[in-house]
Amino acid sequence: MVLVKVFIAILFVGPIVWGWRNWVKYKGTSAPKHIVNYPTLINSAVLYALAFNLIFFLQELFLVLGKKALGLKAFLYHNDHNWVGEHSKTLLMQGSGAAAIFLIGLICVLLFRLIPYSKSIWRLFVLWLAFHGLIQSIPQVMVASLDPNTDVGEALVGYINLSQTSLLILAITSIIAIAVISIWFSRQLLDFVNSDVDLNNPKVKFKYIRFIAVGAAFIGSILVVPFRIPPMGQAITPFIVFVFSIPWIWSAAACSTPVTHKSNGINEKIYWSPIILLVLLLIFFRMVLTPGLEF
């Protein structure tokens, strides 16, 4: 799977090279002040963290429900799942979580496209749900080609018994899809810029994406950590998602054109309802899921 590793390297290096090219091309351009503010950053960060945790929870939930459908006793935790018993299709059901959140991601994309003129901050939440549904599921195919002991690996290799050629094709396709999808999300995130902002200036696009995506996703990843631990090894997961996707969103900003460019409440003030929901979700994770929930 040397070719897969080469494509993975391109996935990480690609936005760095693209970003350097953008810096050289637009270094003489400047962005006006006050085109974006900290409410955008904070609101997006909280919604990002909410979406990440909800999608991860749904993935583990569908993994558990898959085992339950086979008649096995299953347990749901804050960052994992387990089961008791054996069944001939257990390995197949190891792919049920990734498949479920992939479909949820597609549904959220469709929902987002159905509300193009909504000024509600929850429109951004729908977009982040779509992002995490796709970006948390598709890379699992890539990882499965390198490690068949992962959940999706057990389904594709252990049960379906895909050939190395098929795994190679799926892995490379998933890597390309990650980059393409991230670039698409760059365009959608620019939809939230205030309507009076001139998007003909590429530095304006970079600045807005730096707040609503790059900074927000990094802070959001930090907010996710309390949901993932213990063990401490799980704390790295949100940052892995950040590294192979968000740089593509930022690098693609200059050549992205928003669909509607409709002002959104996300830029106006800090909203408390997402923060309260995130705290309540953390309480649920710590008090209910950390000890384990039996199905």
Short mmCIF file of C-alpha atoms in Angstrom, two decimals:
data_model
loop_
_atom_site.label_atom_id
_atom_site.label_comp_id
_atom_site.label_asym_id
_atom_site.label_seq_id
_atom_site.Cartn_x
_atom_site.Cartn_y
_atom_site.Cartn_z
CA MET A 1 0.00 0.00 0.00
CA VAL A 2 2.89 2.34 -0.76
CA LEU A 3 0.71 4.21 -3.26
CA VAL A 4 -1.88 4.89 -0.55
CA LYS A 5 0.84 6.37 1.68
CA VAL A 6 1.96 8.59 -1.20
CA PHE A 7 -1.60 9.92 -1.62
CA ILE A 8 -1.89 10.44 2.14
CA ALA A 9 1.32 12.50 2.01
CA ILE A 10 -0.18 14.57 -0.82
CA LEU A 11 -3.32 15.05 1.29
CA PHE A 12 -1.21 16.68 4.01
CA VAL A 13 1.34 18.49 1.84
CA GLY A 14 -1.13 19.69 -0.83
CA PRO A 15 -2.73 22.54 1.14
CA ILE A 16 0.69 23.65 2.42
CA VAL A 17 1.97 24.06 -1.14
CA TRP A 18 -1.29 25.69 -2.21
CA GLY A 19 -1.16 28.02 0.78
CA TRP A 20 2.43 29.05 -0.02
CA ARG A 21 1.40 29.76 -3.61
CA ASN A 22 -1.47 31.91 -2.34
CA TRP A 23 0.87 33.81 -0.04
CA VAL A 24 3.23 34.59 -2.91
CA LYS A 25 0.39 35.52 -5.25
CA TYR A 26 -1.53 37.79 -2.86
CA LYS A 27 1.20 39.12 -0.53
CA GLY A 28 0.72 42.62 -1.93
CA THR A 29 -3.00 42.56 -1.16
CA SER A 30 -4.49 43.61 2.17
CA ALA A 31 -7.88 43.01 3.76
CA PRO A 32 -9.85 45.83 5.40
CA LYS A 33 -10.45 45.69 9.14
CA HIS A 34 -13.73 44.76 10.81
CA ILE A 35 -14.91 42.37 8.08
CA VAL A 36 -15.15 39.65 10.72
CA ASN A 37 -15.23 39.61 14.52
CA TYR A 38 -14.87 37.28 17.46
CA PRO A 39 -18.55 36.27 17.74
CA THR A 40 -18.08 34.51 14.38
CA LEU A 41 -15.11 32.60 15.79
CA ILE A 42 -16.75 31.64 19.08
CA ASN A 43 -20.15 30.73 17.64
CA SER A 44 -18.59 28.60 14.92
CA ALA A 45 -16.22 26.89 17.39
CA VAL A 46 -19.08 25.86 19.68
CA LEU A 47 -21.21 24.64 16.77
CA TYR A 48 -18.21 22.74 15.39
CA ALA A 49 -17.70 20.98 18.73
CA LEU A 50 -21.41 20.20 19.00
CA ALA A 51 -21.44 18.71 15.50
CA PHE A 52 -18.27 16.68 16.09
CA ASN A 53 -19.58 15.11 19.28
CA LEU A 54 -23.05 14.45 17.93
CA ILE A 55 -21.73 12.74 14.80
CA PHE A 56 -19.28 10.65 16.81
CA PHE A 57 -22.06 9.67 19.22
CA LEU A 58 -24.30 8.65 16.29
CA GLN A 59 -21.50 6.56 14.82
CA GLU A 60 -21.03 4.61 18.03
CA LEU A 61 -24.80 4.38 18.51
CA PHE A 62 -25.29 2.76 15.11
CA LEU A 63 -22.40 0.40 15.80
CA VAL A 64 -24.22 -0.66 18.96
CA LEU A 65 -27.58 -0.92 17.21
CA GLY A 66 -25.95 -3.07 14.54
CA LYS A 67 -24.80 -5.54 17.20
CA LYS A 68 -28.18 -5.36 18.93
CA ALA A 69 -29.90 -6.24 15.64
CA LEU A 70 -27.87 -9.47 15.61
CA GLY A 71 -29.14 -10.36 19.08
CA LEU A 72 -25.95 -9.46 20.89
CA LYS A 73 -25.67 -7.52 24.13
CA ALA A 74 -23.95 -4.22 23.37
CA PHE A 75 -22.55 -1.35 25.44
CA LEU A 76 -22.16 2.29 24.40
CA TYR A 77 -19.43 4.47 25.92
CA HIS A 78 -18.30 8.09 25.53
CA ASN A 79 -15.59 7.19 23.01
CA ASP A 80 -16.15 3.55 22.09
CA HIS A 81 -18.51 0.57 22.19
CA ASN A 82 -18.32 -3.09 23.10
CA TRP A 83 -20.45 -6.22 22.89
CA VAL A 84 -20.86 -9.69 24.34
CA GLY A 85 -21.53 -12.74 22.20
CA GLU A 86 -20.73 -13.94 18.69
CA HIS A 87 -22.52 -13.85 15.35
CA SER A 88 -21.44 -14.62 11.80
CA LYS A 89 -22.17 -11.02 10.71
CA THR A 90 -20.54 -9.22 13.61
CA LEU A 91 -17.62 -8.07 11.48
CA LEU A 92 -19.99 -6.72 8.84
CA MET A 93 -21.77 -4.64 11.46
CA GLN A 94 -18.45 -3.04 12.35
CA GLY A 95 -19.03 -0.87 9.30
CA SER A 96 -22.53 0.21 10.31
CA GLY A 97 -21.35 3.29 12.22
CA ALA A 98 -19.32 4.79 9.39
CA ALA A 99 -22.07 4.00 6.87
CA ALA A 100 -24.67 5.67 9.08
CA ILE A 101 -22.80 8.93 9.61
CA PHE A 102 -21.89 9.06 5.91
CA LEU A 103 -25.61 8.97 5.07
CA ILE A 104 -26.33 11.52 7.81
CA GLY A 105 -23.68 13.76 6.27
CA LEU A 106 -25.33 13.53 2.86
CA ILE A 107 -28.75 14.26 4.38
CA CYS A 108 -27.34 17.35 6.13
CA VAL A 109 -25.82 18.55 2.84
CA LEU A 110 -29.26 18.31 1.22
CA LEU A 111 -30.86 20.06 4.20
CA PHE A 112 -28.28 22.83 4.02
CA ARG A 113 -29.04 23.35 0.33
CA LEU A 114 -32.76 23.61 1.14
CA ILE A 115 -32.25 26.60 3.47
CA PRO A 116 -29.92 28.88 1.46
CA TYR A 117 -31.40 32.13 2.74
CA SER A 118 -31.83 31.29 6.41
CA LYS A 119 -30.24 33.82 8.80
CA SER A 120 -30.37 31.38 11.71
CA ILE A 121 -27.06 30.37 13.28
CA TRP A 122 -28.28 26.76 13.16
CA ARG A 123 -27.72 26.81 9.40
CA LEU A 124 -23.99 26.73 10.20
CA PHE A 125 -24.63 23.85 12.61
CA VAL A 126 -26.25 21.87 9.79
CA LEU A 127 -23.19 22.57 7.64
CA TRP A 128 -20.80 21.41 10.36
CA LEU A 129 -22.94 18.28 10.83
CA ALA A 130 -22.60 17.59 7.10
CA PHE A 131 -18.86 18.20 7.34
CA HIS A 132 -18.31 15.80 10.22
CA GLY A 133 -20.68 13.19 8.83
CA LEU A 134 -18.56 13.00 5.68
CA ILE A 135 -15.10 13.77 7.05
CA GLN A 136 -15.40 11.37 9.99
CA SER A 137 -16.62 8.51 7.78
CA ILE A 138 -14.75 8.67 4.45
CA PRO A 139 -11.20 8.57 5.93
CA GLN A 140 -12.07 5.30 7.65
CA VAL A 141 -11.97 3.63 4.24
CA MET A 142 -8.46 4.98 3.71
CA VAL A 143 -7.35 3.77 7.15
CA ALA A 144 -8.94 0.34 6.55
CA SER A 145 -6.60 -0.24 3.62
CA LEU A 146 -3.63 0.19 5.97
CA ASP A 147 -5.07 -1.45 9.08
CA PRO A 148 -7.73 -4.17 8.61
CA ASN A 149 -8.25 -4.30 12.40
CA THR A 150 -10.17 -1.02 12.44
CA ASP A 151 -13.98 -1.06 12.46
CA VAL A 152 -14.36 -0.44 8.72
CA GLY A 153 -11.34 -2.65 8.05
CA GLU A 154 -13.03 -5.58 9.77
CA ALA A 155 -16.13 -5.04 7.61
CA LEU A 156 -14.30 -4.61 4.28
CA VAL A 157 -11.49 -7.11 4.83
CA GLY A 158 -12.68 -9.43 7.59
CA TYR A 159 -16.24 -9.97 6.29
CA ILE A 160 -16.52 -8.81 2.66
CA ASN A 161 -12.94 -9.94 1.99
CA LEU A 162 -12.13 -7.26 -0.57
CA SER A 163 -9.04 -7.78 -2.68
CA GLN A 164 -5.96 -5.59 -2.28
CA THR A 165 -6.74 -3.96 -5.63
CA SER A 166 -10.25 -3.05 -4.52
CA LEU A 167 -8.96 -1.67 -1.23
CA LEU A 168 -6.38 0.37 -3.10
CA ILE A 169 -9.00 1.90 -5.38
CA LEU A 170 -11.31 2.68 -2.46
CA ALA A 171 -8.48 4.19 -0.42
CA ILE A 172 -7.26 6.49 -3.19
CA THR A 173 -10.85 7.48 -4.00
CA SER A 174 -11.49 8.34 -0.35
CA ILE A 175 -8.30 10.46 -0.14
CA ILE A 176 -9.28 12.44 -3.24
CA ALA A 177 -12.81 12.78 -1.86
CA ILE A 178 -11.51 14.28 1.40
CA ALA A 179 -9.72 17.06 -0.49
CA VAL A 180 -12.60 17.72 -2.90
CA ILE A 181 -15.21 17.78 -0.13
CA SER A 182 -13.09 20.12 2.00
CA ILE A 183 -12.72 22.51 -0.94
CA TRP A 184 -16.50 22.41 -1.44
CA PHE A 185 -17.03 23.32 2.21
CA SER A 186 -14.78 26.36 1.78
CA ARG A 187 -17.29 27.77 -0.67
CA GLN A 188 -20.24 27.04 1.60
CA LEU A 189 -18.60 28.69 4.62
CA LEU A 190 -18.10 31.90 2.65
CA ASP A 191 -21.89 32.07 2.35
CA PHE A 192 -21.94 33.37 5.93
CA VAL A 193 -19.94 36.54 5.22
CA ASN A 194 -21.93 39.72 5.75
CA SER A 195 -23.57 40.77 2.51
CA ASP A 196 -21.82 44.17 2.48
CA VAL A 197 -18.34 42.61 2.40
CA ASP A 198 -16.49 42.68 -0.91
CA LEU A 199 -15.46 39.12 -1.76
CA ASN A 200 -13.53 40.15 -4.86
CA ASN A 201 -10.58 40.61 -2.52
CA PRO A 202 -8.98 37.17 -1.88
CA LYS A 203 -7.46 38.35 1.41
CA VAL A 204 -10.98 39.04 2.67
CA LYS A 205 -11.89 35.42 1.94
CA PHE A 206 -8.79 34.14 3.72
CA LYS A 207 -9.50 36.31 6.74
CA TYR A 208 -13.10 35.18 7.05
CA ILE A 209 -12.20 31.50 6.62
CA ARG A 210 -9.47 31.96 9.24
CA PHE A 211 -12.16 32.90 11.74
CA ILE A 212 -15.16 30.75 10.81
CA ALA A 213 -13.20 27.61 9.88
CA VAL A 214 -9.52 27.47 10.86
CA GLY A 215 -9.66 29.19 14.23
CA ALA A 216 -13.12 27.86 15.01
CA ALA A 217 -12.18 24.26 14.16
CA PHE A 218 -9.01 24.45 16.27
CA ILE A 219 -10.83 25.87 19.29
CA GLY A 220 -13.70 23.46 18.64
CA SER A 221 -11.23 20.56 18.68
CA ILE A 222 -10.00 21.70 22.09
CA LEU A 223 -13.60 21.82 23.30
CA VAL A 224 -14.06 18.21 22.12
CA VAL A 225 -11.22 16.86 24.29
CA PRO A 226 -13.26 16.61 27.57
CA PHE A 227 -15.78 14.46 25.68
CA ARG A 228 -13.09 12.02 24.52
CA ILE A 229 -11.06 11.34 27.66
CA PRO A 230 -10.17 9.12 29.40
CA PRO A 231 -7.90 7.70 28.06
CA MET A 232 -5.71 10.65 27.08
CA GLY A 233 -4.83 8.94 23.79
CA GLN A 234 -8.34 9.72 22.57
CA ALA A 235 -7.71 13.47 22.87
CA ILE A 236 -5.80 13.51 19.58
CA THR A 237 -8.75 12.38 17.44
CA PRO A 238 -10.36 15.81 16.81
CA PHE A 239 -6.98 17.26 15.85
CA ILE A 240 -6.41 14.47 13.31
CA VAL A 241 -9.72 15.42 11.70
CA PHE A 242 -8.58 19.05 11.74
CA VAL A 243 -5.20 18.42 10.11
CA PHE A 244 -6.34 16.51 7.02
CA SER A 245 -9.38 18.67 6.20
CA ILE A 246 -9.33 22.25 7.49
CA PRO A 247 -6.09 23.28 5.69
CA TRP A 248 -7.80 22.44 2.38
CA ILE A 249 -10.73 24.68 3.35
CA TRP A 250 -8.36 27.56 4.08
CA SER A 251 -6.17 27.07 0.99
CA ALA A 252 -9.20 26.93 -1.31
CA ALA A 253 -10.69 30.17 -0.02
CA ALA A 254 -9.19 32.45 -2.69
CA CYS A 255 -10.74 30.56 -5.59
CA SER A 256 -14.06 29.89 -3.85
CA THR A 257 -17.19 31.81 -4.72
CA PRO A 258 -20.12 31.69 -2.26
CA VAL A 259 -23.49 30.50 -3.44
CA THR A 260 -25.75 33.14 -1.86
CA HIS A 261 -23.50 35.51 0.18
CA LYS A 262 -26.33 36.11 2.63
CA SER A 263 -25.69 37.78 6.00
CA ASN A 264 -26.14 35.44 8.95
CA GLY A 265 -26.67 35.97 12.66
CA ILE A 266 -23.46 34.04 13.31
CA ASN A 267 -21.51 37.28 12.84
CA GLU A 268 -23.60 39.54 15.06
CA LYS A 269 -23.19 38.37 18.66
CA ILE A 270 -22.29 35.38 20.82
CA TYR A 271 -25.25 33.05 21.19
CA TRP A 272 -25.71 31.19 24.46
CA SER A 273 -28.02 28.40 23.32
CA PRO A 274 -25.26 26.39 21.54
CA ILE A 275 -22.98 26.84 24.56
CA ILE A 276 -25.69 25.54 26.91
CA LEU A 277 -26.35 22.58 24.61
CA LEU A 278 -22.64 21.75 24.52
CA VAL A 279 -22.46 21.78 28.33
CA LEU A 280 -25.55 19.57 28.59
CA LEU A 281 -24.07 17.18 26.05
CA LEU A 282 -20.85 17.01 28.07
CA ILE A 283 -22.84 16.16 31.20
CA PHE A 284 -24.59 13.38 29.25
CA PHE A 285 -21.26 12.02 28.00
CA ARG A 286 -19.65 12.08 31.45
CA MET A 287 -22.57 10.88 33.59
CA VAL A 288 -24.30 8.44 31.24
CA LEU A 289 -21.86 7.28 28.55
CA THR A 290 -18.58 7.14 30.49
CA PRO A 291 -19.88 4.40 32.84
CA GLY A 292 -21.45 2.66 29.84
CA LEU A 293 -25.00 2.32 28.53
CA GLU A 294 -26.29 -1.21 27.94
CA PHE A 295 -28.46 -2.07 24.94
#
